[in-house]
Coordinates of C-alpha atoms in Angstrom, one line a residue:
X1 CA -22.2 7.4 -4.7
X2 CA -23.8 4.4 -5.2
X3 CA -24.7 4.5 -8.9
X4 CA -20.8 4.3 -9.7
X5 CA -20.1 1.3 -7.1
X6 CA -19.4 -2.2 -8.4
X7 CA -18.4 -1.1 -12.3
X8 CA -16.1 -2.6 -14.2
X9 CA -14.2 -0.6 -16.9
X10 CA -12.6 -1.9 -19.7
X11 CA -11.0 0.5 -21.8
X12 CA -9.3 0.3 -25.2
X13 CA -12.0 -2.2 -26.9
X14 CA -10.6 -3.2 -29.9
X15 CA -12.6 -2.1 -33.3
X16 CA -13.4 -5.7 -34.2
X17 CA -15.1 -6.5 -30.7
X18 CA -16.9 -2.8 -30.5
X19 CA -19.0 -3.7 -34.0
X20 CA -20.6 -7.1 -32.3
X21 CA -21.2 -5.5 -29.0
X22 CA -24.8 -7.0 -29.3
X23 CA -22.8 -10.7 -28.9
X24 CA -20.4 -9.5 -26.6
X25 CA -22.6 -7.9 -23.9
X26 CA -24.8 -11.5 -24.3
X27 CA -21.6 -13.6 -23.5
X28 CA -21.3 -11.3 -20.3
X29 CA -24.8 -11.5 -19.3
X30 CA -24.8 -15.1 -19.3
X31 CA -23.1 -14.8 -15.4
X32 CA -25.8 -14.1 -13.0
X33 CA -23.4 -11.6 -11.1
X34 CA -23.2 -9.2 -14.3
X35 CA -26.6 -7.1 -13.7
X36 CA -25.5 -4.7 -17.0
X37 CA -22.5 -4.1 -19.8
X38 CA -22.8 -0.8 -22.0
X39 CA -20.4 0.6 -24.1
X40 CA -19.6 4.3 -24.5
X41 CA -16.9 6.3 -26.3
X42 CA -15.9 8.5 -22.9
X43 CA -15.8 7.2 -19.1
X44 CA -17.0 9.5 -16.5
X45 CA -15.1 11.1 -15.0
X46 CA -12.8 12.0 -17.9
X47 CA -12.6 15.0 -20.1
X48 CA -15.3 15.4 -23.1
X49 CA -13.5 16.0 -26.2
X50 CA -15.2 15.1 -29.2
X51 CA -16.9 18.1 -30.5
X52 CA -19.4 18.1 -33.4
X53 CA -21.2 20.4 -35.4
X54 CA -24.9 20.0 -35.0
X55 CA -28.2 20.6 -37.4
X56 CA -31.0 21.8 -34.3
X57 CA -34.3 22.2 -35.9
X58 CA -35.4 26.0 -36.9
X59 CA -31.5 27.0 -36.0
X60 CA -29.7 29.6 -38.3
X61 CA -26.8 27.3 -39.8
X62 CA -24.8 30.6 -38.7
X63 CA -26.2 30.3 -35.1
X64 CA -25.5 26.4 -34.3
X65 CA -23.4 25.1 -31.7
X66 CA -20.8 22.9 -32.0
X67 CA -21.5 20.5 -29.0
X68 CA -19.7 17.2 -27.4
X69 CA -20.4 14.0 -28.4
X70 CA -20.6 10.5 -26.5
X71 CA -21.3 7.7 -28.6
X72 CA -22.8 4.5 -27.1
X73 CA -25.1 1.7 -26.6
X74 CA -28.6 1.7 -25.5
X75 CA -27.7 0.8 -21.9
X76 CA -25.0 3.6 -20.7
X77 CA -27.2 5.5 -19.1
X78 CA -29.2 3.2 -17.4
X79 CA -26.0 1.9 -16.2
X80 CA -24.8 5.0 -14.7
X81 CA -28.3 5.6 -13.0
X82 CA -28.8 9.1 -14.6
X83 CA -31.9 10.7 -14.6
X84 CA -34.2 12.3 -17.2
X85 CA -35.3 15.7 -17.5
X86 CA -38.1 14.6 -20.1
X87 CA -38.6 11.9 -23.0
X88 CA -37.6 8.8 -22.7
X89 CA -34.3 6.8 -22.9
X90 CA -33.0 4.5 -25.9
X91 CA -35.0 1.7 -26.3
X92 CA -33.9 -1.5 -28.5
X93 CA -37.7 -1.9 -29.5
X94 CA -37.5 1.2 -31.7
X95 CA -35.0 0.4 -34.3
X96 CA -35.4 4.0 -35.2
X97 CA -33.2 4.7 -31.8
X98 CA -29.9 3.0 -33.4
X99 CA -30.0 5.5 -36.6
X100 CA -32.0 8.9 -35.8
X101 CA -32.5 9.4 -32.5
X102 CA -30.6 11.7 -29.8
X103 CA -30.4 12.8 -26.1
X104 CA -29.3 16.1 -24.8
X105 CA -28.4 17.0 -21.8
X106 CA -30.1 20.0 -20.3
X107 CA -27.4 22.5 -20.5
X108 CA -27.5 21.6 -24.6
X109 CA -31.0 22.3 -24.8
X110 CA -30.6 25.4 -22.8
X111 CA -27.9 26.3 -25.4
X112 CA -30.2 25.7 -28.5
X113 CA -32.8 28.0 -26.6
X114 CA -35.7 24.7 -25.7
X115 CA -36.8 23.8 -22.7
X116 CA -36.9 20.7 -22.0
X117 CA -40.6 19.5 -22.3
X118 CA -40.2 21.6 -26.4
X119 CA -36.8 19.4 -27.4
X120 CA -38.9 16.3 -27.2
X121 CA -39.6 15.0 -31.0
X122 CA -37.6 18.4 -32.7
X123 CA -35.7 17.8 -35.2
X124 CA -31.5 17.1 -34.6
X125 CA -28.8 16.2 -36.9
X126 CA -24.9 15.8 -36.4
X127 CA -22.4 14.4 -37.9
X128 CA -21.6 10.7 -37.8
X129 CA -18.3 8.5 -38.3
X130 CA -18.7 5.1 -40.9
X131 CA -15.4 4.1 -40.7
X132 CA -12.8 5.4 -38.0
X133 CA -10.0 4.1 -39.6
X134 CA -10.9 5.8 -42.8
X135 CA -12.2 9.0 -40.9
X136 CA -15.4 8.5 -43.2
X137 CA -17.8 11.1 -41.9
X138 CA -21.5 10.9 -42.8
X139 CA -24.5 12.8 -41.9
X140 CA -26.8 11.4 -39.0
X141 CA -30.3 13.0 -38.9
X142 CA -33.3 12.2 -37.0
X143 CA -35.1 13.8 -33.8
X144 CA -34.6 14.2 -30.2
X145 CA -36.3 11.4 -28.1
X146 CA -35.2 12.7 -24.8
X147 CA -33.7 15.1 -22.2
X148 CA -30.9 13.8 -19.6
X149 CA -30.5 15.8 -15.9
X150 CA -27.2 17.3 -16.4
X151 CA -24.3 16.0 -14.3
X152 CA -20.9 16.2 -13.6
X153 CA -19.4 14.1 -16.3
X154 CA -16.2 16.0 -16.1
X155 CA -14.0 17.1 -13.3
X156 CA -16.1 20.0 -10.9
X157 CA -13.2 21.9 -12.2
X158 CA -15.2 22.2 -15.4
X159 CA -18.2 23.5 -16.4
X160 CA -21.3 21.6 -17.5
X161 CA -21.3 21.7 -21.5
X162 CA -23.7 20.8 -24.3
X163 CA -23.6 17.4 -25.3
X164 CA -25.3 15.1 -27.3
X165 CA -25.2 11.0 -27.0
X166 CA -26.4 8.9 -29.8
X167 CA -26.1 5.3 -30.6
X168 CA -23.2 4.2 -32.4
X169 CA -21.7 0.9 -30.3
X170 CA -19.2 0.5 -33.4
X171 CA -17.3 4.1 -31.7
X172 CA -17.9 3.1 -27.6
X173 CA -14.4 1.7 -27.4
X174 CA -14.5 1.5 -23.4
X175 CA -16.8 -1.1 -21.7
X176 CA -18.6 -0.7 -18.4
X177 CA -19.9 -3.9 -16.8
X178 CA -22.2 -3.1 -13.1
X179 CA -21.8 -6.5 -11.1
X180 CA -22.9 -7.6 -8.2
X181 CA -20.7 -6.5 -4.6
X182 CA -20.8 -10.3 -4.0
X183 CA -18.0 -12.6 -5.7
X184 CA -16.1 -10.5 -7.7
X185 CA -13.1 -12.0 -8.0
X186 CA -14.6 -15.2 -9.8
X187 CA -16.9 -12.6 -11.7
X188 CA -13.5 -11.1 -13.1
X189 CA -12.4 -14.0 -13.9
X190 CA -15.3 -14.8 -15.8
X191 CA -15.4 -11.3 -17.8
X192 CA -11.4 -12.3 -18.6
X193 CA -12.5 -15.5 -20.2
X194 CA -14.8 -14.3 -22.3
X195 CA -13.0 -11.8 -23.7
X196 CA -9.8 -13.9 -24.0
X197 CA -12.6 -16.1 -26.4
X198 CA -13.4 -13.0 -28.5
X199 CA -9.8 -11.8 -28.2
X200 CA -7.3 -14.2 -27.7
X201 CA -4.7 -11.5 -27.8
X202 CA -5.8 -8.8 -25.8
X203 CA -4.6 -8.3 -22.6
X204 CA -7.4 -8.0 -20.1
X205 CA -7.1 -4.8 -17.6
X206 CA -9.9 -3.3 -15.9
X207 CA -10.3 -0.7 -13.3
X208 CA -14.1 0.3 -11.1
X209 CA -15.2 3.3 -11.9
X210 CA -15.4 4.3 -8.0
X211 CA -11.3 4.3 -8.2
X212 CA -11.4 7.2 -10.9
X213 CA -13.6 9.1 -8.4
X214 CA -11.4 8.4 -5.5
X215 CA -8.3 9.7 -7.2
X216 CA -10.0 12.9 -8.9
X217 CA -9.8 15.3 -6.0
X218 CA -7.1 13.0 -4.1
X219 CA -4.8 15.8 -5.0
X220 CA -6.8 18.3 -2.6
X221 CA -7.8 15.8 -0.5
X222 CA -3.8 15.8 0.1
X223 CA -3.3 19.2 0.1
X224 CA -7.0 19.6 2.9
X225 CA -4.7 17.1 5.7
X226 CA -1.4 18.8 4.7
X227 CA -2.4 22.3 5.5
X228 CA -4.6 21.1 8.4
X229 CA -1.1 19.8 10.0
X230 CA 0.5 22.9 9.7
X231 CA -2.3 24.8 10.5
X232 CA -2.4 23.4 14.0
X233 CA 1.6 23.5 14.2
X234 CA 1.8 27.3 13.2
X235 CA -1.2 27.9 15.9
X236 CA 0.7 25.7 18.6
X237 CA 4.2 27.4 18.1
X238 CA 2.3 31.0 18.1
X239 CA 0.6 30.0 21.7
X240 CA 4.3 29.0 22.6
X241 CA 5.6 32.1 21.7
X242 CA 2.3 34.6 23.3
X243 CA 3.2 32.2 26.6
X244 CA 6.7 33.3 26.3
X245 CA 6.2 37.2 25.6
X246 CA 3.1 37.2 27.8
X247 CA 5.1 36.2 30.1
X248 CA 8.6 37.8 30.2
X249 CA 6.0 41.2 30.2
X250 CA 4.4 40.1 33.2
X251 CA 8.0 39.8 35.2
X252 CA 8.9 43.1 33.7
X253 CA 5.7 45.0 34.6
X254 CA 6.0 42.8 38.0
X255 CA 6.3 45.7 40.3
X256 CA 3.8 47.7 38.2
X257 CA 1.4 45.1 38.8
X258 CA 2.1 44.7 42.5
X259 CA 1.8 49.1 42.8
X260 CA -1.8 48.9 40.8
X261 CA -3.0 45.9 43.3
X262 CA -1.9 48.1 46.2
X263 CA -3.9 51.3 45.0
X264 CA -7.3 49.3 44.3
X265 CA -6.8 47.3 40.7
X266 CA -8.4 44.2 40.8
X267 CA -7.5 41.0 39.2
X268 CA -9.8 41.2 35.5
X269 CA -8.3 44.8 35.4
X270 CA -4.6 43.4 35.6
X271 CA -5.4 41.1 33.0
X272 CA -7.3 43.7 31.0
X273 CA -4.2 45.5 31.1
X274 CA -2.2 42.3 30.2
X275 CA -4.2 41.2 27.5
X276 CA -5.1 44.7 25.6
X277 CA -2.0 45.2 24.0
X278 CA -1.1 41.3 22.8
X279 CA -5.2 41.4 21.3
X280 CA -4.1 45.0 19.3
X281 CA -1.2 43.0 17.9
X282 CA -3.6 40.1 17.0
X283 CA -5.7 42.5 15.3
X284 CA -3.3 43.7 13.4
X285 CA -2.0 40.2 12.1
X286 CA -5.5 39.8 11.5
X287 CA -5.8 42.9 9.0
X288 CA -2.4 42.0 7.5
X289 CA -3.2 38.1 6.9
X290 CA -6.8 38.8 5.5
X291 CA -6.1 40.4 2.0
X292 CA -3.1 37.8 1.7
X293 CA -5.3 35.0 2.3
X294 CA -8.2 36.2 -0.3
X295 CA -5.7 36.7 -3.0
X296 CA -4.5 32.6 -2.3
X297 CA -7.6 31.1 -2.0
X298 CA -9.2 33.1 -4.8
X299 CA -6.7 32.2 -6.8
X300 CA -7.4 28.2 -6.0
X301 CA -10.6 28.7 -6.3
X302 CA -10.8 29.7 -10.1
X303 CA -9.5 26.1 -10.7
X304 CA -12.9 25.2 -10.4
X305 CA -16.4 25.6 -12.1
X306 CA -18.3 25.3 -9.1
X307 CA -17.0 27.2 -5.7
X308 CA -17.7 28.8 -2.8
X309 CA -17.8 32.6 -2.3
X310 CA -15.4 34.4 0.2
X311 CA -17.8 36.4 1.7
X312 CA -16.4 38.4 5.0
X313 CA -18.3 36.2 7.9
X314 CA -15.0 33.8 7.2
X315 CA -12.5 35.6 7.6
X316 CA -14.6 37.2 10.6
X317 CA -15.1 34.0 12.3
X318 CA -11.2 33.2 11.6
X319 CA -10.5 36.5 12.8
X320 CA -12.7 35.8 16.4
X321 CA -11.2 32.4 16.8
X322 CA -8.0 33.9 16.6
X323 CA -8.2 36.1 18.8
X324 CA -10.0 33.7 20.9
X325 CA -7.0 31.6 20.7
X326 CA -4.8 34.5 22.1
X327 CA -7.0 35.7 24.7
X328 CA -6.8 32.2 26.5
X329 CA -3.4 31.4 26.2
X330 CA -2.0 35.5 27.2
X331 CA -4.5 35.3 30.3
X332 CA -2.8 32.2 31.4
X333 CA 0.0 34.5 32.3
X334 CA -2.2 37.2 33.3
X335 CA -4.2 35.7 36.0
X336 CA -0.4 33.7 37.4
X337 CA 0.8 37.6 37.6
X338 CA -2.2 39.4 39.2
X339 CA -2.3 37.1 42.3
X340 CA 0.8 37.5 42.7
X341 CA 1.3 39.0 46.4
X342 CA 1.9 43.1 45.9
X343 CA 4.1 42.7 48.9
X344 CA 6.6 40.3 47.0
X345 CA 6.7 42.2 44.3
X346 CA 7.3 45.3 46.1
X347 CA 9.4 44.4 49.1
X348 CA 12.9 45.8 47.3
X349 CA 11.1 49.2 47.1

């Protein structure tokens, strides 16, 4: 995706550094490869878990949502090239925007019961941390300036929830730097000196945010290959056995075959009469291996939010390729033992 390529990620920003962002984000701007720095309380794509209560204008107090909350700078989502559903985005020429205003993402606004297009400009209030270490909580209210697409912050194993972001740079203790693809490495090492100058003791480790989305499903991705290989081993050893049984009951039925060619059979009925009884066996498996399967990948399934159905047309078109599968590799057999000469098969007779 390209909106996540080329980000830096610095994570555990020191308290003293997050409350002169502002000075920070100009030291790294003064590089030409840094396009953008914004700082956010949560990284993408890692779990949301600072819920709030929240003050939605004309709700009940004893209907309001608590809803999660992402703290930030007026750049975050510029930086992570998301979209929005209506309004507009933080803006550093409304100093209004750093003390009462909020986004929503849609799936918040459908909670409260707007639509977009009716959040813009209604009244919003949360609550709002002072001081961290002194877990002084105050409350923030203002209005809603805009609407943000919803997207898959989290894992897909998790639903899309309400949340609100709202500036508060003082809380965004993980910075996200876009750069240019070209010259990174000395563009690192520019980034590193300046926040050895801010920070002569912290220790400088980054990641890109593309990594974090490489590794999140690396896990199936894994498991996709691994069952892929056995899949084609547990095929390959089953056409090794059908060969063998196909044919040890071709040399049994040998003389059976040669009597049938003798009276009139030709060679599709021979292996019609072949292949009948190894395709009922397949159907069986079939009607065995079907419920079995549906149960398993059901139960993978509900690991995630967002998932296919198992409708029947897959295990149908499992079922036809399996059967498929058979058909070729018992007709092998089939055709080698109905031209076979009836006379060599009979001649002890």
């Amino acid at each position: 995706c390209p909106s996540i390529l080329f980000i830096i990620v610095i994570r555990g920003v020191p308290v003293f550094l997050r409350q002169k962002f502002e000075q920070v984000r100009a030291l790294f701007m003064q590089n030409p490869n840094v396009l953008a720095a914004a700082g956010t309380s949560r990284v993408p794509p890692g779990r949301l878990t600072s819920n709030i209560g929240t003050r939605p204008e004309g709700i009940p107090e004893d209907q309001r949502k608590s809803m999660q909350t992402i703290w930030m700078d007026y750049d975050l989502l510029d930086i992570l090239n998301l979209k929005l559903a209506a309004g507009r985005n933080f803006s550093r020429q409304y100093s209004s925007d750093a003390t009462s205003a909020f986004i929503l993402n849609e799936s918040a606004v459908r909670e409260i019961g707007w639509t977009s297009e009716e959040a813009i400009g209604k009244g919003f209030g949360s609550a709002e941390i002072k001081d961290w270490d002194k877990g002084q909580w105050v409350p923030r209210n203002g209005q809603v300036i805009g609407v943000v697409k919803d997207f898959h912050f989290e894992s897909l194993r998790e639903e899309i929830i309400p949340t609100v972001y709202f500036i508060a740079p003082y809380m965004a203790w993980n910075y996200l730097i876009r750069v240019r693809p070209e010259n990174i490495a000395s563009t690192l090492d520019f980034i590193e000196k300046k926040v050895h100058e801010l920070a002569p003791g912290m220790p400088f480790e980054y990641s890109f945010l593309d990594e974090a989305f490489d590794t999140l499903y690396r896990s199936e991705q894994r498991q996709g290959t691994l069952f892929g290989i056995f899949a084609l081993l547990t095929v390959f050893i089953g056409c090794l056995g059908l060969v063998g049984l196909a044919s040890f009951t071709a040399e049994s039925r040998n003389k059976e075959i040669g009597v049938r060619k003798v009276v009139g059979a030709s060679v599709s009925d021979i292996i019609l009469l072949l292949s009948k009884e190894f395709i009922r066996l397949v159907l069986v498996a079939n009607v065995i291996a079907w419920p079995v399967a549906y149960l398993l990948m059901d139960r993978w399934l509900k690991d995630f939010a967002y998932r296919i159905s198992l409708g029947i047309g897959i295990f149908l078109v499992s079922g036809a390729l399996a059967l498929a599968i058979a058909w070729l590799t018992v007709s092998f057999q089939a055709v080698k033992a109905a031209l076979i000469n009836p006379v060599d098969a009979l001649r002890y007779e």
